[in-house]
Amino acid sequence: MFDPRDKVAVVTGGAGGIGFAIASALAHAGADIALLDLHREEVEDAARALADETGRRVFAYKADVADRARMMALAHAIADDFGPFHILVNNAGVAIGGPVWDMTGTDWDWTLGVNLGGVVNGLLAFLPAIRAHDEGGHVVNVASIAGLIATPGLSVYTASKFAVVGLSESMRADLEGSGIGVSVLCPGFVRTRIHEAGRNRPAGPGEQPRAPVADEQSQVGEIARGVLSGIEPVEIAGQVIAAIREGRFYIFTHPELAEYVAERHDAIMGAMKT
Ligand SMILES: NC(=O)c1ccc[n+]([C@@H]2O[C@H](COP(=O)([O-])OP(=O)(O)OC[C@H]3O[C@@H](n4cnc5c(N)ncnc54)[C@H](O)[C@@H]3O)[C@@H](O)[C@H]2O)c1
């Protein structure tokens, strides 16, 4: 049992969507929060709203999780502001859709840099300080159901999320018995701005910047339709807090997707047995 009350949590991609909902639930559970996100004004507004609502200490930090030097420097800044920290929510993520042959080097570098590199940088920057005290801790890595089942048009995203699930399973074993729990969050569609993630995608060499929201007919349009019909982030946040408290590893929010995981599992088992 790990109680977030009076602990300090670092939440990446915390200005909106799932990250903000988790940060809010943690603050309501009595934690102080370091919110990290790309755009200063957005993350400062979010931090102010959360502090006003909960009375907890909530500070904003402008950071790109793909920028390792910035993340390492932030670990010191956050320790100076809060003292020891305990909970790390590696949430920041982006999505891109389209057939694998349309994916450019920039698409791969950007998506893997944020979705996988951001988790790696979060661990490099913050895990040493969590291990350095004996007050316990918890790491939540935000993957996706796309970390367990592959769908067409999502090769880059799927590669990043399978990696986050695998990394989480391995580090959970490493941290067994250390007092630091690990969870991996694998949601289906959630109603956020993920389908607009392209707004932050850097233009590659010689490229025109892409439209921030893809047209209706494209595979990103399909993602947008799924996201807009998804569950609310707040529905997930409670499950994340319960998993932190109870030390639960897998967090699944869409039980109706279990059959697709079973289908993949059965195909693998069938192939291994023949
Ligand atoms: N929405 C869904 O349907 C869904 C489903 C499964 C998993 N997820 C995962 O949930 C996580 C949160 O996504 P969301 O749905 O809340 O999307 P969102 O776009 O609403 O929020 C993501 C947040 O991350 C921030 N961000 C993006 N790139 C960043 C970077 N390089 N550095 C720092 N911050 C950055 C954004 O500014 C934004 O505030 C992601 O990892 C995503 O892959 C989302």
PDB file of C-alpha atoms and ligand atoms in Angstrom:
ATOM      1  CA  MET A   1       0.000   0.000   0.000  1.00  0.00           C
ATOM      2  CA  PHE A   2       1.569   3.300  -1.118  1.00  0.00           C
ATOM      3  CA  ASP A   3      -0.324   6.437  -0.152  1.00  0.00           C
ATOM      4  CA  PRO A   4       0.161   9.500  -2.416  1.00  0.00           C
ATOM      5  CA  ARG A   5      -0.755  11.827   0.473  1.00  0.00           C
ATOM      6  CA  ASP A   6       2.032  14.327   1.188  1.00  0.00           C
ATOM      7  CA  LYS A   7       4.179  12.818  -1.560  1.00  0.00           C
ATOM      8  CA  VAL A   8       5.535  14.707  -4.570  1.00  0.00           C
ATOM      9  CA  ALA A   9       4.562  13.610  -8.086  1.00  0.00           C
ATOM     10  CA  VAL A  10       6.147  14.560 -11.409  1.00  0.00           C
ATOM     11  CA  VAL A  11       3.665  14.360 -14.296  1.00  0.00           C
ATOM     12  CA  THR A  12       4.854  14.838 -17.893  1.00  0.00           C
ATOM     13  CA  GLY A  13       2.467  16.125 -20.530  1.00  0.00           C
ATOM     14  CA  GLY A  14       0.435  17.405 -17.605  1.00  0.00           C
ATOM     15  CA  ALA A  15      -1.145  20.514 -19.137  1.00  0.00           C
ATOM     16  CA  GLY A  16      -4.105  18.633 -20.586  1.00  0.00           C
ATOM     17  CA  GLY A  17      -5.745  15.315 -21.394  1.00  0.00           C
ATOM     18  CA  ILE A  18      -4.880  12.190 -19.440  1.00  0.00           C
ATOM     19  CA  GLY A  19      -1.835  13.792 -17.765  1.00  0.00           C
ATOM     20  CA  PHE A  20      -3.862  16.617 -16.297  1.00  0.00           C
ATOM     21  CA  ALA A  21      -6.560  14.208 -15.107  1.00  0.00           C
ATOM     22  CA  ILE A  22      -3.969  12.027 -13.341  1.00  0.00           C
ATOM     23  CA  ALA A  23      -2.268  15.090 -11.832  1.00  0.00           C
ATOM     24  CA  SER A  24      -5.631  16.326 -10.611  1.00  0.00           C
ATOM     25  CA  ALA A  25      -6.515  12.976  -9.031  1.00  0.00           C
ATOM     26  CA  LEU A  26      -3.082  12.850  -7.359  1.00  0.00           C
ATOM     27  CA  ALA A  27      -3.504  16.394  -6.000  1.00  0.00           C
ATOM     28  CA  HIS A  28      -6.977  15.485  -4.709  1.00  0.00           C
ATOM     29  CA  ALA A  29      -5.359  12.457  -3.035  1.00  0.00           C
ATOM     30  CA  GLY A  30      -3.029  14.844  -1.196  1.00  0.00           C
ATOM     31  CA  ALA A  31       0.099  14.910  -3.391  1.00  0.00           C
ATOM     32  CA  ASP A  32       2.075  17.979  -4.461  1.00  0.00           C
ATOM     33  CA  ILE A  33       2.633  18.134  -8.205  1.00  0.00           C
ATOM     34  CA  ALA A  34       5.390  19.119 -10.638  1.00  0.00           C
ATOM     35  CA  LEU A  35       3.613  19.549 -13.977  1.00  0.00           C
ATOM     36  CA  LEU A  36       5.750  19.375 -17.128  1.00  0.00           C
ATOM     37  CA  ASP A  37       4.615  20.301 -20.602  1.00  0.00           C
ATOM     38  CA  LEU A  38       5.767  21.862 -23.864  1.00  0.00           C
ATOM     39  CA  HIS A  39       4.127  25.290 -23.753  1.00  0.00           C
ATOM     40  CA  ARG A  40       4.752  27.645 -20.853  1.00  0.00           C
ATOM     41  CA  GLU A  41       1.385  29.384 -20.816  1.00  0.00           C
ATOM     42  CA  GLU A  42      -0.642  26.152 -21.051  1.00  0.00           C
ATOM     43  CA  VAL A  43       1.266  24.403 -18.277  1.00  0.00           C
ATOM     44  CA  GLU A  44       1.210  27.472 -16.025  1.00  0.00           C
ATOM     45  CA  ASP A  45      -2.571  27.849 -16.480  1.00  0.00           C
ATOM     46  CA  ALA A  46      -3.073  24.167 -15.684  1.00  0.00           C
ATOM     47  CA  ALA A  47      -0.861  24.355 -12.579  1.00  0.00           C
ATOM     48  CA  ARG A  48      -2.676  27.431 -11.291  1.00  0.00           C
ATOM     49  CA  ALA A  49      -6.092  25.826 -11.804  1.00  0.00           C
ATOM     50  CA  LEU A  50      -5.014  22.689  -9.950  1.00  0.00           C
ATOM     51  CA  ALA A  51      -3.427  24.588  -7.065  1.00  0.00           C
ATOM     52  CA  ASP A  52      -6.556  26.752  -6.653  1.00  0.00           C
ATOM     53  CA  GLU A  53      -8.822  23.716  -6.739  1.00  0.00           C
ATOM     54  CA  THR A  54      -6.899  21.472  -4.366  1.00  0.00           C
ATOM     55  CA  GLY A  55      -4.793  23.787  -2.184  1.00  0.00           C
ATOM     56  CA  ARG A  56      -1.734  21.649  -2.954  1.00  0.00           C
ATOM     57  CA  ARG A  57       1.633  22.943  -4.185  1.00  0.00           C
ATOM     58  CA  VAL A  58       1.497  22.635  -7.973  1.00  0.00           C
ATOM     59  CA  PHE A  59       4.395  24.097  -9.975  1.00  0.00           C
ATOM     60  CA  ALA A  60       4.705  24.354 -13.743  1.00  0.00           C
ATOM     61  CA  TYR A  61       7.814  23.522 -15.780  1.00  0.00           C
ATOM     62  CA  LYS A  62       8.230  24.068 -19.498  1.00  0.00           C
ATOM     63  CA  ALA A  63       9.966  21.012 -20.913  1.00  0.00           C
ATOM     64  CA  ASP A  64      10.159  18.812 -23.987  1.00  0.00           C
ATOM     65  CA  VAL A  65      10.460  15.245 -22.673  1.00  0.00           C
ATOM     66  CA  ALA A  66      12.550  14.355 -25.726  1.00  0.00           C
ATOM     67  CA  ASP A  67      15.213  16.851 -24.607  1.00  0.00           C
ATOM     68  CA  ARG A  68      17.423  14.822 -22.274  1.00  0.00           C
ATOM     69  CA  ALA A  69      19.589  17.715 -21.093  1.00  0.00           C
ATOM     70  CA  ARG A  70      16.497  19.723 -20.138  1.00  0.00           C
ATOM     71  CA  MET A  71      14.971  16.750 -18.294  1.00  0.00           C
ATOM     72  CA  MET A  72      18.183  16.127 -16.342  1.00  0.00           C
ATOM     73  CA  ALA A  73      18.375  19.809 -15.384  1.00  0.00           C
ATOM     74  CA  LEU A  74      14.717  19.760 -14.349  1.00  0.00           C
ATOM     75  CA  ALA A  75      15.285  16.946 -11.875  1.00  0.00           C
ATOM     76  CA  HIS A  76      17.551  19.310  -9.930  1.00  0.00           C
ATOM     77  CA  ALA A  77      15.150  22.248 -10.270  1.00  0.00           C
ATOM     78  CA  ILE A  78      12.208  20.158  -9.030  1.00  0.00           C
ATOM     79  CA  ALA A  79      14.242  18.793  -6.097  1.00  0.00           C
ATOM     80  CA  ASP A  80      15.177  22.386  -5.176  1.00  0.00           C
ATOM     81  CA  ASP A  81      11.508  23.432  -5.324  1.00  0.00           C
ATOM     82  CA  PHE A  82       9.940  20.445  -3.555  1.00  0.00           C
ATOM     83  CA  GLY A  83      12.578  18.341  -1.818  1.00  0.00           C
ATOM     84  CA  PRO A  84      12.436  14.568  -2.395  1.00  0.00           C
ATOM     85  CA  PHE A  85       9.951  13.323  -4.960  1.00  0.00           C
ATOM     86  CA  HIS A  86       8.224   9.972  -5.076  1.00  0.00           C
ATOM     87  CA  ILE A  87       5.884   9.476  -8.022  1.00  0.00           C
ATOM     88  CA  LEU A  88       6.758   9.732 -11.709  1.00  0.00           C
ATOM     89  CA  VAL A  89       4.026   9.667 -14.349  1.00  0.00           C
ATOM     90  CA  ASN A  90       5.635   9.336 -17.774  1.00  0.00           C
ATOM     91  CA  ASN A  91       2.564  10.444 -19.705  1.00  0.00           C
ATOM     92  CA  ALA A  92       3.580  12.852 -22.501  1.00  0.00           C
ATOM     93  CA  GLY A  93       2.851  11.292 -25.868  1.00  0.00           C
ATOM     94  CA  VAL A  94       1.972  12.023 -29.473  1.00  0.00           C
ATOM     95  CA  ALA A  95       0.285  10.058 -32.243  1.00  0.00           C
ATOM     96  CA  ILE A  96       0.571   9.907 -35.970  1.00  0.00           C
ATOM     97  CA  GLY A  97      -1.421   7.799 -38.433  1.00  0.00           C
ATOM     98  CA  GLY A  98      -0.933   6.529 -41.967  1.00  0.00           C
ATOM     99  CA  PRO A  99       0.458   3.490 -43.780  1.00  0.00           C
ATOM    100  CA  VAL A 100       4.030   2.585 -42.913  1.00  0.00           C
ATOM    101  CA  TRP A 101       5.317   3.635 -46.363  1.00  0.00           C
ATOM    102  CA  ASP A 102       4.059   7.191 -45.807  1.00  0.00           C
ATOM    103  CA  MET A 103       5.889   7.595 -42.507  1.00  0.00           C
ATOM    104  CA  THR A 104       8.877   9.918 -42.890  1.00  0.00           C
ATOM    105  CA  GLY A 105      12.096   9.924 -40.897  1.00  0.00           C
ATOM    106  CA  THR A 106      10.757  12.936 -39.032  1.00  0.00           C
ATOM    107  CA  ASP A 107       7.561  11.035 -38.160  1.00  0.00           C
ATOM    108  CA  TRP A 108       9.630   8.168 -36.709  1.00  0.00           C
ATOM    109  CA  ASP A 109      12.120  10.385 -34.884  1.00  0.00           C
ATOM    110  CA  TRP A 110       9.466  12.656 -33.421  1.00  0.00           C
ATOM    111  CA  THR A 111       7.091   9.908 -32.257  1.00  0.00           C
ATOM    112  CA  LEU A 112       9.767   7.567 -30.891  1.00  0.00           C
ATOM    113  CA  GLY A 113      11.596  10.563 -29.396  1.00  0.00           C
ATOM    114  CA  VAL A 114       8.548  11.644 -27.385  1.00  0.00           C
ATOM    115  CA  ASN A 115       6.722   8.356 -26.682  1.00  0.00           C
ATOM    116  CA  LEU A 116       9.736   6.158 -25.965  1.00  0.00           C
ATOM    117  CA  GLY A 117      12.565   8.691 -25.564  1.00  0.00           C
ATOM    118  CA  GLY A 118      10.397  10.741 -23.199  1.00  0.00           C
ATOM    119  CA  VAL A 119       9.865   7.724 -20.934  1.00  0.00           C
ATOM    120  CA  VAL A 120      13.578   6.890 -21.077  1.00  0.00           C
ATOM    121  CA  ASN A 121      14.493  10.480 -20.223  1.00  0.00           C
ATOM    122  CA  GLY A 122      11.945  10.531 -17.410  1.00  0.00           C
ATOM    123  CA  LEU A 123      13.578   7.448 -15.915  1.00  0.00           C
ATOM    124  CA  LEU A 124      17.119   8.767 -16.385  1.00  0.00           C
ATOM    125  CA  ALA A 125      16.258  12.104 -14.846  1.00  0.00           C
ATOM    126  CA  PHE A 126      13.939  11.151 -11.980  1.00  0.00           C
ATOM    127  CA  LEU A 127      14.336   7.501 -10.983  1.00  0.00           C
ATOM    128  CA  PRO A 128      17.755   7.978  -9.292  1.00  0.00           C
ATOM    129  CA  ALA A 129      16.263  10.536  -6.894  1.00  0.00           C
ATOM    130  CA  ILE A 130      13.277   8.278  -6.132  1.00  0.00           C
ATOM    131  CA  ARG A 131      15.668   5.419  -5.359  1.00  0.00           C
ATOM    132  CA  ALA A 132      17.894   7.662  -3.231  1.00  0.00           C
ATOM    133  CA  HIS A 133      15.441   7.960  -0.322  1.00  0.00           C
ATOM    134  CA  ASP A 134      13.641   5.272   1.621  1.00  0.00           C
ATOM    135  CA  GLU A 135      10.150   6.779   1.477  1.00  0.00           C
ATOM    136  CA  GLY A 136       9.025   4.519  -1.387  1.00  0.00           C
ATOM    137  CA  GLY A 137       7.707   5.560  -4.740  1.00  0.00           C
ATOM    138  CA  HIS A 138       5.835   4.625  -7.865  1.00  0.00           C
ATOM    139  CA  VAL A 139       6.388   4.987 -11.619  1.00  0.00           C
ATOM    140  CA  VAL A 140       3.446   5.024 -14.026  1.00  0.00           C
ATOM    141  CA  ASN A 141       4.360   4.651 -17.696  1.00  0.00           C
ATOM    142  CA  VAL A 142       1.536   5.618 -20.031  1.00  0.00           C
ATOM    143  CA  ALA A 143       1.464   3.197 -22.959  1.00  0.00           C
ATOM    144  CA  SER A 144      -1.752   2.336 -24.777  1.00  0.00           C
ATOM    145  CA  ILE A 145      -3.758  -0.693 -25.801  1.00  0.00           C
ATOM    146  CA  ALA A 146      -1.653  -0.128 -28.957  1.00  0.00           C
ATOM    147  CA  GLY A 147       1.199  -1.447 -26.818  1.00  0.00           C
ATOM    148  CA  LEU A 148      -0.465  -4.870 -26.884  1.00  0.00           C
ATOM    149  CA  ILE A 149      -2.368  -5.063 -30.171  1.00  0.00           C
ATOM    150  CA  ALA A 150      -1.359  -3.715 -33.564  1.00  0.00           C
ATOM    151  CA  THR A 151      -3.822  -2.037 -35.906  1.00  0.00           C
ATOM    152  CA  PRO A 152      -3.226  -0.830 -39.468  1.00  0.00           C
ATOM    153  CA  GLY A 153      -2.089   2.751 -39.982  1.00  0.00           C
ATOM    154  CA  LEU A 154      -0.427   3.057 -36.587  1.00  0.00           C
ATOM    155  CA  SER A 155       2.998   1.457 -37.118  1.00  0.00           C
ATOM    156  CA  VAL A 156       5.043   4.268 -35.603  1.00  0.00           C
ATOM    157  CA  TYR A 157       2.765   4.774 -32.613  1.00  0.00           C
ATOM    158  CA  THR A 158       2.454   1.008 -32.092  1.00  0.00           C
ATOM    159  CA  ALA A 159       6.241   0.559 -32.140  1.00  0.00           C
ATOM    160  CA  SER A 160       6.617   3.230 -29.466  1.00  0.00           C
ATOM    161  CA  LYS A 161       3.895   1.796 -27.234  1.00  0.00           C
ATOM    162  CA  PHE A 162       4.990  -1.868 -27.506  1.00  0.00           C
ATOM    163  CA  ALA A 163       8.392  -0.576 -26.388  1.00  0.00           C
ATOM    164  CA  VAL A 164       6.878   1.183 -23.366  1.00  0.00           C
ATOM    165  CA  VAL A 165       4.999  -1.967 -22.312  1.00  0.00           C
ATOM    166  CA  GLY A 166       8.154  -4.093 -22.645  1.00  0.00           C
ATOM    167  CA  LEU A 167      10.292  -1.562 -20.817  1.00  0.00           C
ATOM    168  CA  SER A 168       7.713  -1.388 -18.019  1.00  0.00           C
ATOM    169  CA  GLU A 169       7.546  -5.180 -17.621  1.00  0.00           C
ATOM    170  CA  SER A 170      11.325  -5.365 -17.393  1.00  0.00           C
ATOM    171  CA  MET A 171      11.799  -2.483 -14.962  1.00  0.00           C
ATOM    172  CA  ARG A 172       9.030  -3.794 -12.765  1.00  0.00           C
ATOM    173  CA  ALA A 173      11.102  -6.932 -12.236  1.00  0.00           C
ATOM    174  CA  ASP A 174      14.223  -4.815 -11.610  1.00  0.00           C
ATOM    175  CA  LEU A 175      12.427  -2.792  -8.922  1.00  0.00           C
ATOM    176  CA  GLU A 176      10.729  -5.756  -7.222  1.00  0.00           C
ATOM    177  CA  GLY A 177      11.186  -5.458  -3.455  1.00  0.00           C
ATOM    178  CA  SER A 178      12.669  -1.951  -3.681  1.00  0.00           C
ATOM    179  CA  GLY A 179       9.601  -0.139  -2.345  1.00  0.00           C
ATOM    180  CA  ILE A 180       9.107   1.458  -5.766  1.00  0.00           C
ATOM    181  CA  GLY A 181       6.078   0.177  -7.647  1.00  0.00           C
ATOM    182  CA  VAL A 182       5.550   0.245 -11.399  1.00  0.00           C
ATOM    183  CA  SER A 183       2.342   0.460 -13.428  1.00  0.00           C
ATOM    184  CA  VAL A 184       1.740   0.563 -17.146  1.00  0.00           C
ATOM    185  CA  LEU A 185      -1.431   2.282 -18.326  1.00  0.00           C
ATOM    186  CA  CYS A 186      -2.939   0.814 -21.505  1.00  0.00           C
ATOM    187  CA  PRO A 187      -6.083   2.732 -22.463  1.00  0.00           C
ATOM    188  CA  GLY A 188      -8.213   2.453 -25.557  1.00  0.00           C
ATOM    189  CA  PHE A 189      -9.700   5.673 -26.916  1.00  0.00           C
ATOM    190  CA  VAL A 190      -9.887   8.583 -24.471  1.00  0.00           C
ATOM    191  CA  ARG A 191     -11.413  11.946 -25.286  1.00  0.00           C
ATOM    192  CA  THR A 192      -8.341  14.242 -25.381  1.00  0.00           C
ATOM    193  CA  ARG A 193      -6.441  16.318 -27.957  1.00  0.00           C
ATOM    194  CA  ILE A 194      -4.156  13.435 -29.013  1.00  0.00           C
ATOM    195  CA  HIS A 195      -5.537  13.554 -32.572  1.00  0.00           C
ATOM    196  CA  GLU A 196      -4.213  17.126 -32.748  1.00  0.00           C
ATOM    197  CA  ALA A 197      -0.722  16.078 -31.621  1.00  0.00           C
ATOM    198  CA  GLY A 198       0.625  17.065 -35.054  1.00  0.00           C
ATOM    199  CA  ARG A 199       0.427  20.682 -33.898  1.00  0.00           C
ATOM    200  CA  ASN A 200       3.710  20.090 -32.095  1.00  0.00           C
ATOM    201  CA  ARG A 201       5.412  18.010 -34.779  1.00  0.00           C
ATOM    202  CA  PRO A 202       8.575  19.677 -36.066  1.00  0.00           C
ATOM    203  CA  ALA A 203       8.790  20.070 -39.855  1.00  0.00           C
ATOM    204  CA  GLY A 204      11.408  17.741 -41.365  1.00  0.00           C
ATOM    205  CA  PRO A 205      14.103  18.928 -43.758  1.00  0.00           C
ATOM    206  CA  GLY A 206      12.506  20.508 -46.849  1.00  0.00           C
ATOM    207  CA  GLU A 207       8.980  19.776 -45.558  1.00  0.00           C
ATOM    208  CA  GLN A 208       6.077  22.170 -45.396  1.00  0.00           C
ATOM    209  CA  PRO A 209       4.628  22.152 -41.868  1.00  0.00           C
ATOM    210  CA  ARG A 210       1.636  19.799 -41.845  1.00  0.00           C
ATOM    211  CA  ALA A 211      -1.883  20.804 -41.010  1.00  0.00           C
ATOM    212  CA  PRO A 212      -2.222  20.480 -37.216  1.00  0.00           C
ATOM    213  CA  VAL A 213      -5.438  18.501 -37.563  1.00  0.00           C
ATOM    214  CA  ALA A 214      -5.551  15.965 -40.355  1.00  0.00           C
ATOM    215  CA  ASP A 215      -8.452  15.844 -42.768  1.00  0.00           C
ATOM    216  CA  GLU A 216     -11.464  13.664 -42.075  1.00  0.00           C
ATOM    217  CA  GLN A 217     -10.642  11.042 -44.707  1.00  0.00           C
ATOM    218  CA  SER A 218      -7.130  10.282 -43.485  1.00  0.00           C
ATOM    219  CA  GLN A 219      -6.128   7.682 -40.894  1.00  0.00           C
ATOM    220  CA  VAL A 220      -5.583  10.507 -38.425  1.00  0.00           C
ATOM    221  CA  GLY A 221      -9.189  11.447 -39.151  1.00  0.00           C
ATOM    222  CA  GLU A 222     -10.124   7.921 -38.103  1.00  0.00           C
ATOM    223  CA  ILE A 223      -8.096   8.298 -34.901  1.00  0.00           C
ATOM    224  CA  ALA A 224      -9.877  11.596 -34.270  1.00  0.00           C
ATOM    225  CA  ARG A 225     -13.281   9.941 -34.575  1.00  0.00           C
ATOM    226  CA  GLY A 226     -12.221   7.218 -32.125  1.00  0.00           C
ATOM    227  CA  VAL A 227     -10.757   9.705 -29.665  1.00  0.00           C
ATOM    228  CA  LEU A 228     -13.820  11.949 -29.756  1.00  0.00           C
ATOM    229  CA  SER A 229     -16.066   8.976 -28.979  1.00  0.00           C
ATOM    230  CA  GLY A 230     -13.742   7.770 -26.204  1.00  0.00           C
ATOM    231  CA  ILE A 231     -14.135   7.779 -22.440  1.00  0.00           C
ATOM    232  CA  GLU A 232     -13.306  10.868 -20.376  1.00  0.00           C
ATOM    233  CA  PRO A 233      -9.768  11.185 -18.918  1.00  0.00           C
ATOM    234  CA  VAL A 234     -11.213  11.526 -15.432  1.00  0.00           C
ATOM    235  CA  GLU A 235     -12.574   7.960 -15.692  1.00  0.00           C
ATOM    236  CA  ILE A 236      -8.998   6.713 -16.052  1.00  0.00           C
ATOM    237  CA  ALA A 237      -7.421   8.843 -13.379  1.00  0.00           C
ATOM    238  CA  GLY A 238      -9.198   7.078 -10.506  1.00  0.00           C
ATOM    239  CA  GLN A 239      -7.909   3.730 -11.757  1.00  0.00           C
ATOM    240  CA  VAL A 240      -4.361   5.085 -11.863  1.00  0.00           C
ATOM    241  CA  ILE A 241      -4.544   6.306  -8.247  1.00  0.00           C
ATOM    242  CA  ALA A 242      -5.938   2.921  -7.159  1.00  0.00           C
ATOM    243  CA  ALA A 243      -3.096   1.144  -8.989  1.00  0.00           C
ATOM    244  CA  ILE A 244      -0.507   3.373  -7.272  1.00  0.00           C
ATOM    245  CA  ARG A 245      -2.067   2.695  -3.866  1.00  0.00           C
ATOM    246  CA  GLU A 246      -2.429  -1.045  -4.396  1.00  0.00           C
ATOM    247  CA  GLY A 247       0.769  -1.629  -6.405  1.00  0.00           C
ATOM    248  CA  ARG A 248      -1.099  -2.957  -9.448  1.00  0.00           C
ATOM    249  CA  PHE A 249       0.992  -3.275 -12.603  1.00  0.00           C
ATOM    250  CA  TYR A 250      -1.349  -3.411 -15.610  1.00  0.00           C
ATOM    251  CA  ILE A 251      -4.030  -0.733 -15.823  1.00  0.00           C
ATOM    252  CA  PHE A 252      -6.661  -1.558 -18.429  1.00  0.00           C
ATOM    253  CA  THR A 253      -9.491   0.885 -18.934  1.00  0.00           C
ATOM    254  CA  HIS A 254     -11.383  -0.696 -21.833  1.00  0.00           C
ATOM    255  CA  PRO A 255     -12.338  -4.288 -20.912  1.00  0.00           C
ATOM    256  CA  GLU A 256     -14.180  -4.675 -24.234  1.00  0.00           C
ATOM    257  CA  LEU A 257     -10.757  -4.747 -25.970  1.00  0.00           C
ATOM    258  CA  ALA A 258      -9.687  -7.894 -24.100  1.00  0.00           C
ATOM    259  CA  GLU A 259     -10.817 -10.127 -26.971  1.00  0.00           C
ATOM    260  CA  TYR A 260      -8.278  -8.518 -29.335  1.00  0.00           C
ATOM    261  CA  VAL A 261      -5.466  -9.106 -26.860  1.00  0.00           C
ATOM    262  CA  ALA A 262      -6.635 -12.717 -26.498  1.00  0.00           C
ATOM    263  CA  GLU A 263      -6.728 -13.123 -30.286  1.00  0.00           C
ATOM    264  CA  ARG A 264      -3.103 -11.992 -30.598  1.00  0.00           C
ATOM    265  CA  HIS A 265      -2.062 -14.147 -27.656  1.00  0.00           C
ATOM    266  CA  ASP A 266      -3.820 -17.192 -29.146  1.00  0.00           C
ATOM    267  CA  ALA A 267      -2.149 -16.620 -32.527  1.00  0.00           C
ATOM    268  CA  ILE A 268       1.270 -16.491 -30.869  1.00  0.00           C
ATOM    269  CA  MET A 269       0.615 -19.559 -28.720  1.00  0.00           C
ATOM    270  CA  GLY A 270      -0.773 -21.442 -31.722  1.00  0.00           C
ATOM    271  CA  ALA A 271       2.323 -20.640 -33.780  1.00  0.00           C
ATOM    272  CA  MET A 272       4.677 -21.611 -30.938  1.00  0.00           C
ATOM    273  CA  LYS A 273       3.027 -24.982 -30.444  1.00  0.00           C
ATOM    274  CA  THR A 274       3.143 -26.013 -34.128  1.00  0.00           C
TER     275      THR A 274
HETATM  276  N1  LIG B   1      -6.311   9.730 -25.991  1.00  0.00           N
HETATM  277  C1  LIG B   1      -6.240   8.435 -26.262  1.00  0.00           C
HETATM  278  O1  LIG B   1      -7.146   7.855 -26.905  1.00  0.00           O
HETATM  279  C2  LIG B   1      -5.062   7.631 -25.767  1.00  0.00           C
HETATM  280  C3  LIG B   1      -5.164   6.238 -25.791  1.00  0.00           C
HETATM  281  C4  LIG B   1      -4.099   5.483 -25.332  1.00  0.00           C
HETATM  282  C5  LIG B   1      -2.962   6.091 -24.842  1.00  0.00           C
HETATM  283  N2  LIG B   1      -2.888   7.448 -24.830  1.00  0.00           N
HETATM  284  C6  LIG B   1      -1.646   8.045 -24.317  1.00  0.00           C
HETATM  285  O2  LIG B   1      -1.945   8.947 -23.275  1.00  0.00           O
HETATM  286  C7  LIG B   1      -0.892   9.903 -23.157  1.00  0.00           C
HETATM  287  C8  LIG B   1      -1.491  11.300 -23.021  1.00  0.00           C
HETATM  288  O3  LIG B   1      -2.133  11.633 -24.228  1.00  0.00           O
HETATM  289  P1  LIG B   1      -3.529  12.400 -24.288  1.00  0.00           P
HETATM  290  O4  LIG B   1      -4.485  11.492 -24.934  1.00  0.00           O
HETATM  291  O5  LIG B   1      -3.855  12.999 -22.986  1.00  0.00           O
HETATM  292  O6  LIG B   1      -3.173  13.516 -25.387  1.00  0.00           O
HETATM  293  P2  LIG B   1      -3.161  15.108 -25.330  1.00  0.00           P
HETATM  294  O7  LIG B   1      -2.570  15.528 -26.640  1.00  0.00           O
HETATM  295  O8  LIG B   1      -4.491  15.627 -24.944  1.00  0.00           O
HETATM  296  O9  LIG B   1      -2.150  15.415 -24.156  1.00  0.00           O
HETATM  297  C9  LIG B   1      -0.770  15.147 -24.282  1.00  0.00           C
HETATM  298  C10 LIG B   1       0.019  16.212 -23.532  1.00  0.00           C
HETATM  299  O10 LIG B   1       1.405  15.942 -23.737  1.00  0.00           O
HETATM  300  C11 LIG B   1       2.048  17.146 -24.119  1.00  0.00           C
HETATM  301  N3  LIG B   1       3.214  16.847 -24.933  1.00  0.00           N
HETATM  302  C12 LIG B   1       3.261  16.426 -26.225  1.00  0.00           C
HETATM  303  N4  LIG B   1       4.535  16.299 -26.627  1.00  0.00           N
HETATM  304  C13 LIG B   1       5.310  16.645 -25.568  1.00  0.00           C
HETATM  305  C14 LIG B   1       6.707  16.720 -25.361  1.00  0.00           C
HETATM  306  N5  LIG B   1       7.569  16.444 -26.346  1.00  0.00           N
HETATM  307  N6  LIG B   1       7.168  17.108 -24.154  1.00  0.00           N
HETATM  308  C15 LIG B   1       6.295  17.427 -23.159  1.00  0.00           C
HETATM  309  N7  LIG B   1       4.967  17.377 -23.288  1.00  0.00           N
HETATM  310  C16 LIG B   1       4.479  16.987 -24.478  1.00  0.00           C
HETATM  311  C17 LIG B   1       0.996  17.940 -24.892  1.00  0.00           C
HETATM  312  O11 LIG B   1       1.317  19.309 -24.949  1.00  0.00           O
HETATM  313  C18 LIG B   1      -0.256  17.620 -24.087  1.00  0.00           C
HETATM  314  O12 LIG B   1      -0.457  18.526 -23.025  1.00  0.00           O
HETATM  315  C19 LIG B   1      -0.011   9.715 -24.393  1.00  0.00           C
HETATM  316  O13 LIG B   1       1.146   8.985 -24.044  1.00  0.00           O
HETATM  317  C20 LIG B   1      -0.897   8.905 -25.319  1.00  0.00           C
HETATM  318  O14 LIG B   1      -0.156   8.125 -26.231  1.00  0.00           O
HETATM  319  C21 LIG B   1      -3.907   8.234 -25.276  1.00  0.00           C
END
